Amino acid sequence: MNSPDETIVALATAQGVSAIAVIRLSGKDSIELAQKIFKGKDLTTQATHTIHFGTIHDGDRNIDEVLVSLFKAPNSFTKENSVEISCHGSPVIVKEIIKVLLKHGARLATPGEFTKRAFLNGRFDLAQAEAVADIIVAETDNARQAAFNQMRGGFSKEIQHLREELIHFASLIELELDFGEEDVEFAKRDDLKKLIHQIQTYLRSLIHSFDLGNVIKNGVPTVIAGKPNAGKSTLLNTLLNEEKAIVSEIPGTTRDVIEDEMLLGGISFRFMDTAGLRETTDIVEAIGVARTYENLRKASLILYLFDLSQSSLDEMYKEEEAIKKLNVPYIKVGNKIDRADAATIKQLEADGFVLISASQKTNIQHLKDKILSHFHIGEVKQGDVLVTNLRHYQSLKQTNDALDRVLGGMDSGITGDFLAMDIRQSLHYLGEITGQVTTDDLLDNIFSKFCIGK
């Protein structure tokens, strides 16, 4: 077991060659430890939030000129004494400085240990701690804003408010149990029902927000599928505005999944060009077709291309029936509109097809708008509360289910001890979100996904 009294050290900036690197120390002895290897002012007598120039040495050997930043408890990220050493970004220098710190008593930090200490020391709750990791890996401005809102505590405040409301009623019901023989009712059942309905209305809005929150955080895996030569590779190249995939008139050119990402409306879409769907005796192409179906089942959206120059209406509708069976949202895209007759175009437009020419770049913006409309994506504003974390989503659903049981229990006239049990269960699930209810295994699982210097 790692002791909270130990001084931990890690590289806080990215690995590799850079102009500067930042090495982070945290622990009650971190300033004293840094002083042992620092030539310059006496760090132990300096004020918090000050920066000092000097050199790092190992005995008589100077390693580098550095700037040392001091943060004294409780005014630091971890609420412990902390030191940040800014050195030149040579991996050799970083390695030597960390080595000499270890020699003087520090130990290497585990993944996420700085943030874990901040959580354990009350800097913020567990949901806010998880948002720290999300903001680091955010790839779009919407993802950054969603993580920032959560890190600032908007989501946590809402959860805490719900818990306080439930705790009030739970305490009244528990009080009733102490006076069980006197048949008193401290918690009015109608008021409790009204409160639970209000809480469930808000819970369901949070649960519903996960669809959008997950898209904003993780992006949208989008598979471009269709028969060979439907124009899938051409569409990928057109969307990305680069020659990413090989385009050929020879059917079966695409054997493996080709993918790349682009931003639409502030959301990251990962477009995947796949092998054409057909029966084949070619072993390699057959593997590609199998991978296509595998990706189709995992996709959040399918762009299914129909070749308007080769397929009849009956053939297209038969293809659509096969796609429906996958139970994945899809957009019907009629490609090569420049080769289709007017009657076919009119019929397909009436049936909700998006008609394009990938090679001529016709109606591509309309297709992009259609893609975005599937997710009802708008700009994430400061203060917006979105659920972006699967763990939070599951806890909210479990809370809602527990409250359903409370309502059902009241309707069937169950005793207060059983009502109290279900209310306590809902409080437990809400507490798991913010860390008021937690286990070592849960914390280890969460923080192990952080980078080591955070």
C-alpha positions in Angstrom: 0.0 0.0 0.0 1.3 3.5 -0.9 1.4 5.9 2.0 -0.2 9.3 1.7 2.8 10.7 3.5 5.2 9.7 0.8 6.6 12.3 -1.6 5.7 11.3 -5.2 7.4 12.5 -8.4 6.5 12.3 -12.1 7.1 14.0 -15.4 4.0 16.3 -15.8 4.6 17.2 -19.5 4.6 14.9 -22.5 7.4 12.4 -23.0 10.0 13.2 -25.7 12.2 16.0 -26.7 10.8 19.5 -26.0 11.9 23.0 -25.2 11.1 22.6 -21.5 9.8 19.8 -19.3 8.0 20.0 -15.9 8.7 17.5 -13.2 6.1 17.5 -10.4 6.6 16.6 -6.7 3.8 16.3 -4.1 3.9 15.4 -0.4 4.5 17.0 3.0 8.3 16.7 2.5 8.5 17.7 -1.2 9.9 21.2 -0.5 12.6 19.9 1.8 13.4 17.1 -0.7 13.7 19.6 -3.6 16.0 21.8 -1.4 18.5 18.9 -1.1 19.2 18.9 -4.8 18.7 22.7 -5.5 21.5 25.3 -5.6 19.9 28.8 -5.2 17.7 30.3 -2.6 16.7 28.3 0.5 13.4 26.9 -0.8 12.2 26.0 2.7 12.0 29.7 3.7 10.3 31.0 0.6 6.7 31.9 0.3 4.1 29.9 -1.5 3.4 30.5 -5.2 6.9 31.8 -5.9 9.4 30.8 -8.6 13.1 30.5 -8.1 16.1 30.2 -10.5 19.0 27.8 -9.7 20.6 24.5 -10.6 19.8 20.9 -9.9 22.8 18.9 -8.7 23.8 15.4 -7.7 26.6 15.9 -5.3 29.3 17.9 -7.1 27.7 17.2 -10.6 25.4 19.9 -12.0 22.5 18.5 -14.0 20.6 21.5 -15.4 19.6 25.1 -14.8 15.9 25.2 -13.7 13.0 27.2 -12.4 11.4 25.8 -9.3 7.8 26.7 -8.4 6.6 26.3 -4.8 3.0 25.6 -3.7 2.5 25.2 0.0 -0.4 23.3 1.5 -3.3 23.7 1.3 -2.9 26.1 -1.6 -1.9 23.5 -4.2 -3.6 21.1 -6.6 -3.2 18.2 -4.2 -3.7 20.4 -1.1 -0.2 19.1 -0.1 3.2 20.8 -0.3 4.1 20.7 -4.0 7.0 21.6 -6.2 7.3 21.9 -10.0 10.7 21.8 -11.6 10.9 23.4 -15.0 14.0 22.1 -16.8 15.2 21.8 -20.4 13.2 19.2 -22.3 16.0 16.7 -23.0 14.8 13.1 -22.0 18.3 12.6 -20.5 18.0 15.7 -18.2 14.5 14.6 -17.1 15.7 11.1 -16.3 18.7 12.4 -14.3 16.6 14.8 -12.2 14.0 12.2 -11.4 16.7 9.7 -10.6 18.3 12.0 -8.1 14.9 12.8 -6.5 14.3 9.1 -6.1 17.7 8.7 -4.5 16.7 11.3 -1.9 13.5 9.6 -0.9 10.8 10.3 -3.4 9.0 7.5 -5.2 7.5 7.4 -8.7 3.8 8.4 -8.8 1.3 5.9 -10.1 -1.2 6.9 -12.9 -3.5 9.6 -11.7 -2.0 9.7 -8.2 -1.7 13.5 -8.0 -5.4 13.9 -8.9 -6.3 11.0 -6.6 -4.6 12.8 -3.7 -6.5 16.0 -4.6 -9.7 14.0 -4.4 -8.8 12.3 -1.1 -7.7 15.7 0.4 -11.1 17.3 -0.5 -9.9 19.5 -3.4 -12.9 18.3 -5.4 -15.3 15.3 -5.7 -14.9 12.2 -7.8 -17.0 13.4 -10.7 -14.8 16.6 -10.9 -11.7 14.4 -10.7 -12.8 12.4 -13.7 -13.5 15.6 -15.6 -9.8 16.5 -15.2 -8.9 13.4 -17.3 -11.6 14.3 -19.8 -10.4 17.8 -20.3 -6.8 16.6 -20.9 -7.9 14.3 -23.7 -10.6 16.5 -25.2 -10.2 16.7 -29.0 -12.9 19.2 -29.7 -14.1 22.5 -28.2 -17.5 21.0 -27.3 -15.7 18.1 -25.5 -13.5 20.6 -23.7 -16.5 22.8 -22.6 -18.4 19.8 -21.4 -15.5 18.5 -19.3 -14.8 22.1 -18.1 -18.4 22.5 -16.9 -18.1 19.2 -15.0 -14.7 20.0 -13.5 -16.1 23.3 -12.2 -18.7 21.3 -10.3 -22.0 22.1 -12.1 -22.9 18.4 -12.3 -21.8 17.7 -8.8 -23.9 20.5 -7.3 -27.0 19.1 -9.0 -26.3 15.6 -7.6 -25.6 16.9 -4.2 -28.9 18.8 -4.2 -30.8 15.7 -5.1 -29.1 13.8 -2.3 -29.9 16.4 0.3 -33.6 16.3 -0.6 -33.7 12.5 -0.3 -31.6 12.5 2.9 -34.2 14.8 4.5 -37.0 12.4 3.8 -34.9 9.4 4.6 -34.2 10.8 8.1 -37.9 11.4 8.7 -38.7 7.8 7.8 -35.9 6.5 9.9 -37.4 8.6 12.8 -40.8 7.0 12.2 -39.1 3.6 12.8 -38.0 4.7 16.2 -41.7 5.4 17.1 -43.1 2.4 15.3 -45.5 1.4 18.1 -47.1 4.9 18.1 -48.2 4.9 14.5 -46.8 8.4 13.7 -46.0 9.7 10.2 -43.2 12.3 10.1 -42.6 12.0 6.4 -45.9 12.8 4.6 -46.3 10.3 1.8 -47.8 12.7 -0.7 -45.0 15.1 -0.2 -42.5 12.3 -0.7 -44.2 11.2 -3.9 -44.1 14.7 -5.2 -40.4 15.1 -4.4 -39.6 11.7 -6.1 -41.5 12.7 -9.2 -39.6 16.0 -9.3 -36.2 14.2 -8.8 -37.1 11.6 -11.5 -38.0 14.3 -14.0 -34.5 15.8 -13.5 -32.8 12.4 -13.4 -34.4 11.4 -16.7 -33.2 14.6 -18.3 -29.6 13.8 -17.2 -30.0 10.2 -18.4 -31.3 11.4 -21.7 -28.4 13.8 -22.0 -25.9 10.9 -22.1 -26.6 10.3 -25.8 -25.4 13.7 -26.7 -22.7 13.8 -24.0 -21.2 10.5 -25.2 -21.1 11.8 -28.7 -19.4 15.0 -27.7 -16.8 13.2 -25.5 -16.0 10.2 -27.7 -17.0 11.2 -31.2 -19.1 9.3 -33.7 -17.8 6.1 -35.4 -19.4 6.4 -38.8 -19.2 3.5 -41.3 -19.5 4.2 -45.1 -21.0 1.0 -46.6 -22.5 -0.3 -49.8 -21.9 -2.6 -52.7 -18.6 -2.6 -54.6 -18.2 0.5 -56.7 -21.0 2.4 -55.0 -18.5 5.3 -54.5 -17.6 4.7 -50.8 -13.9 5.5 -51.2 -14.7 8.6 -53.3 -17.1 9.8 -50.7 -14.5 9.3 -47.9 -11.9 11.3 -50.0 -14.5 14.0 -50.6 -15.5 14.3 -47.0 -11.9 14.5 -45.8 -10.9 16.7 -48.8 -7.8 14.5 -49.4 -6.9 11.3 -51.3 -7.1 9.0 -48.3 -8.5 5.9 -50.1 -7.6 4.4 -53.4 -10.4 4.9 -56.0 -10.7 2.4 -58.8 -13.4 1.1 -61.2 -12.3 -2.4 -60.3 -14.8 -3.9 -57.8 -13.3 -5.1 -54.5 -10.4 -2.6 -54.5 -11.0 -1.8 -50.8 -10.0 -4.9 -48.8 -9.5 -3.4 -45.3 -11.1 -0.6 -43.3 -9.7 2.8 -44.1 -10.5 5.5 -41.6 -9.8 9.1 -40.6 -11.4 11.8 -38.5 -12.9 15.2 -39.2 -14.9 17.8 -37.3 -18.5 18.5 -38.2 -20.3 21.0 -36.0 -17.7 20.8 -33.3 -18.1 17.0 -33.1 -15.4 14.4 -34.1 -16.6 11.9 -36.6 -14.5 8.9 -37.4 -15.4 7.9 -41.0 -14.6 4.4 -42.0 -14.5 3.3 -45.7 -15.2 -0.5 -45.8 -15.0 -3.3 -48.3 -18.0 -3.6 -50.6 -20.8 -5.9 -49.5 -21.1 -8.8 -51.8 -20.5 -12.6 -51.9 -17.0 -13.4 -53.0 -14.7 -16.4 -53.4 -11.6 -14.2 -53.0 -10.3 -15.1 -49.5 -8.8 -11.7 -48.8 -11.9 -9.8 -50.0 -14.1 -12.1 -47.9 -12.1 -11.2 -44.8 -12.7 -7.5 -45.7 -16.4 -8.1 -46.1 -16.5 -9.8 -42.7 -14.8 -6.8 -41.1 -17.3 -4.5 -42.7 -20.2 -6.3 -41.0 -18.2 -6.2 -37.7 -17.8 -2.5 -38.0 -21.4 -2.0 -39.0 -22.6 -3.6 -35.8 -20.3 -1.3 -33.7 -21.1 1.9 -35.6 -23.1 4.8 -34.2 -24.1 5.8 -37.7 -24.1 4.1 -41.1 -23.8 6.0 -44.4 -25.2 3.4 -46.8 -24.4 4.2 -50.4 -26.6 3.1 -53.3 -25.3 3.3 -56.8 -28.0 5.1 -58.8 -26.3 4.2 -62.1 -26.5 0.5 -61.5 -29.3 -0.3 -59.0 -33.0 -0.5 -59.6 -35.5 0.8 -57.0 -36.4 -2.7 -56.0 -32.7 -3.6 -55.5 -32.2 -0.5 -53.3 -35.2 -1.2 -51.1 -34.0 -4.8 -50.7 -30.6 -3.6 -49.6 -32.2 -1.2 -47.1 -34.1 -4.1 -45.5 -30.8 -5.8 -44.8 -29.4 -2.7 -43.2 -32.5 -2.2 -41.0 -31.8 -5.6 -39.3 -28.6 -4.2 -37.9 -30.6 -1.8 -35.6 -28.0 0.9 -36.1 -29.0 4.5 -37.2 -28.4 4.9 -40.9 -28.7 7.5 -43.7 -29.7 6.4 -47.2 -27.3 8.0 -49.6 -28.0 7.8 -53.3 -24.7 8.3 -55.1 -24.0 9.3 -58.8 -27.0 11.5 -59.1 -25.6 12.8 -62.3 -26.3 9.4 -63.9 -29.8 8.9 -62.6 -33.1 9.6 -64.4 -35.5 12.2 -63.1 -38.2 9.8 -62.1 -35.8 7.8 -59.9 -34.6 11.0 -58.3 -38.1 12.1 -57.5 -39.1 8.8 -56.0 -35.9 8.5 -53.8 -36.2 12.1 -52.6 -39.8 11.3 -51.4 -38.4 8.2 -49.6 -35.9 10.2 -47.6 -32.7 9.5 -49.6 -29.9 12.0 -49.6 -28.9 12.3 -53.2 -25.3 13.2 -54.0 -22.5 12.9 -56.5 -19.3 12.1 -54.5 -17.0 12.6 -57.5 -18.7 15.9 -58.5 -19.0 17.0 -54.9 -22.7 17.6 -55.4 -24.9 18.0 -52.3 -22.1 17.1 -49.9 -23.0 20.0 -47.5 -26.6 18.7 -47.5 -25.2 15.2 -46.5 -23.1 16.8 -43.7 -26.2 18.6 -42.4 -28.2 15.4 -42.4 -25.4 13.6 -40.5 -25.4 16.3 -37.8 -29.2 16.3 -37.6 -29.1 12.7 -36.3 -27.5 13.9 -33.1 -29.3 17.2 -32.4 -25.9 18.7 -31.7 -25.7 22.3 -30.6 -22.9 24.3 -29.0 -22.2 23.3 -25.4 -22.5 26.5 -23.3 -20.9 27.4 -20.0 -23.0 25.9 -17.2 -24.7 23.2 -19.4 -24.9 19.9 -17.5 -24.3 16.9 -19.7 -23.6 13.3 -18.7 -20.6 12.2 -20.6 -19.4 9.3 -18.3 -20.8 5.8 -18.6 -20.2 5.2 -14.9 -22.4 8.2 -14.1 -25.0 7.2 -16.6 -25.3 3.7 -15.0 -25.5 5.2 -11.5 -28.3 7.6 -12.5 -30.3 4.8 -14.1 -29.9 2.7 -10.9 -31.0 5.7 -8.8 -34.1 6.1 -11.0 -34.9 2.4 -10.7 -34.5 2.6 -6.9 -36.9 5.5 -6.8 -39.4 3.6 -8.9 -39.3 1.0 -6.2 -40.0 3.6 -3.6 -43.1 4.8 -5.5 -44.3 1.2 -6.1 -43.8 0.5 -2.4 -45.9 3.5 -1.3 -48.7 2.5 -3.7 -48.7 -1.0 -2.3 -48.6 0.2 1.3 -45.3 -1.3 2.4 -43.9 -0.4 5.8 -41.5 2.4 6.4 -38.5 0.1 6.9 -38.7 -1.2 3.3 -39.2 2.4 2.0 -36.1 3.5 3.9 -34.2 0.6 2.4 -35.0 1.7 -1.2 -34.3 5.4 -0.4 -30.9 4.4 1.1 -30.2 2.5 -2.1 -30.9 5.5 -4.3 -28.7 7.6 -2.0 -26.0 5.0 -2.4 -26.0 5.2 -6.2 -26.0 9.0 -6.2 -23.1 8.9 -3.7 -21.1 6.7 -6.1 -21.1 9.5 -8.7 -19.5 12.1 -6.5 -17.4 9.7 -4.3 -19.4 10.0 -1.1 -19.8 6.3 -1.4 -16.7 4.6 -2.9 -14.3 1.6 -2.6 -10.6 1.3 -3.1 -11.2 -0.9 -6.2 -13.4 1.8 -7.8 -10.8 4.5 -7.1 -8.0 2.3 -8.5 -10.0 1.6 -11.6 -10.8 5.3 -12.2 -7.4 6.8 -11.6 -5.4 4.0 -13.3 -6.8 5.5 -16.6 -5.1 8.9 -16.0 -1.7 9.8 -17.3 1.1 9.3 -14.7 1.9 13.0 -14.3 -1.7 13.9 -13.5 
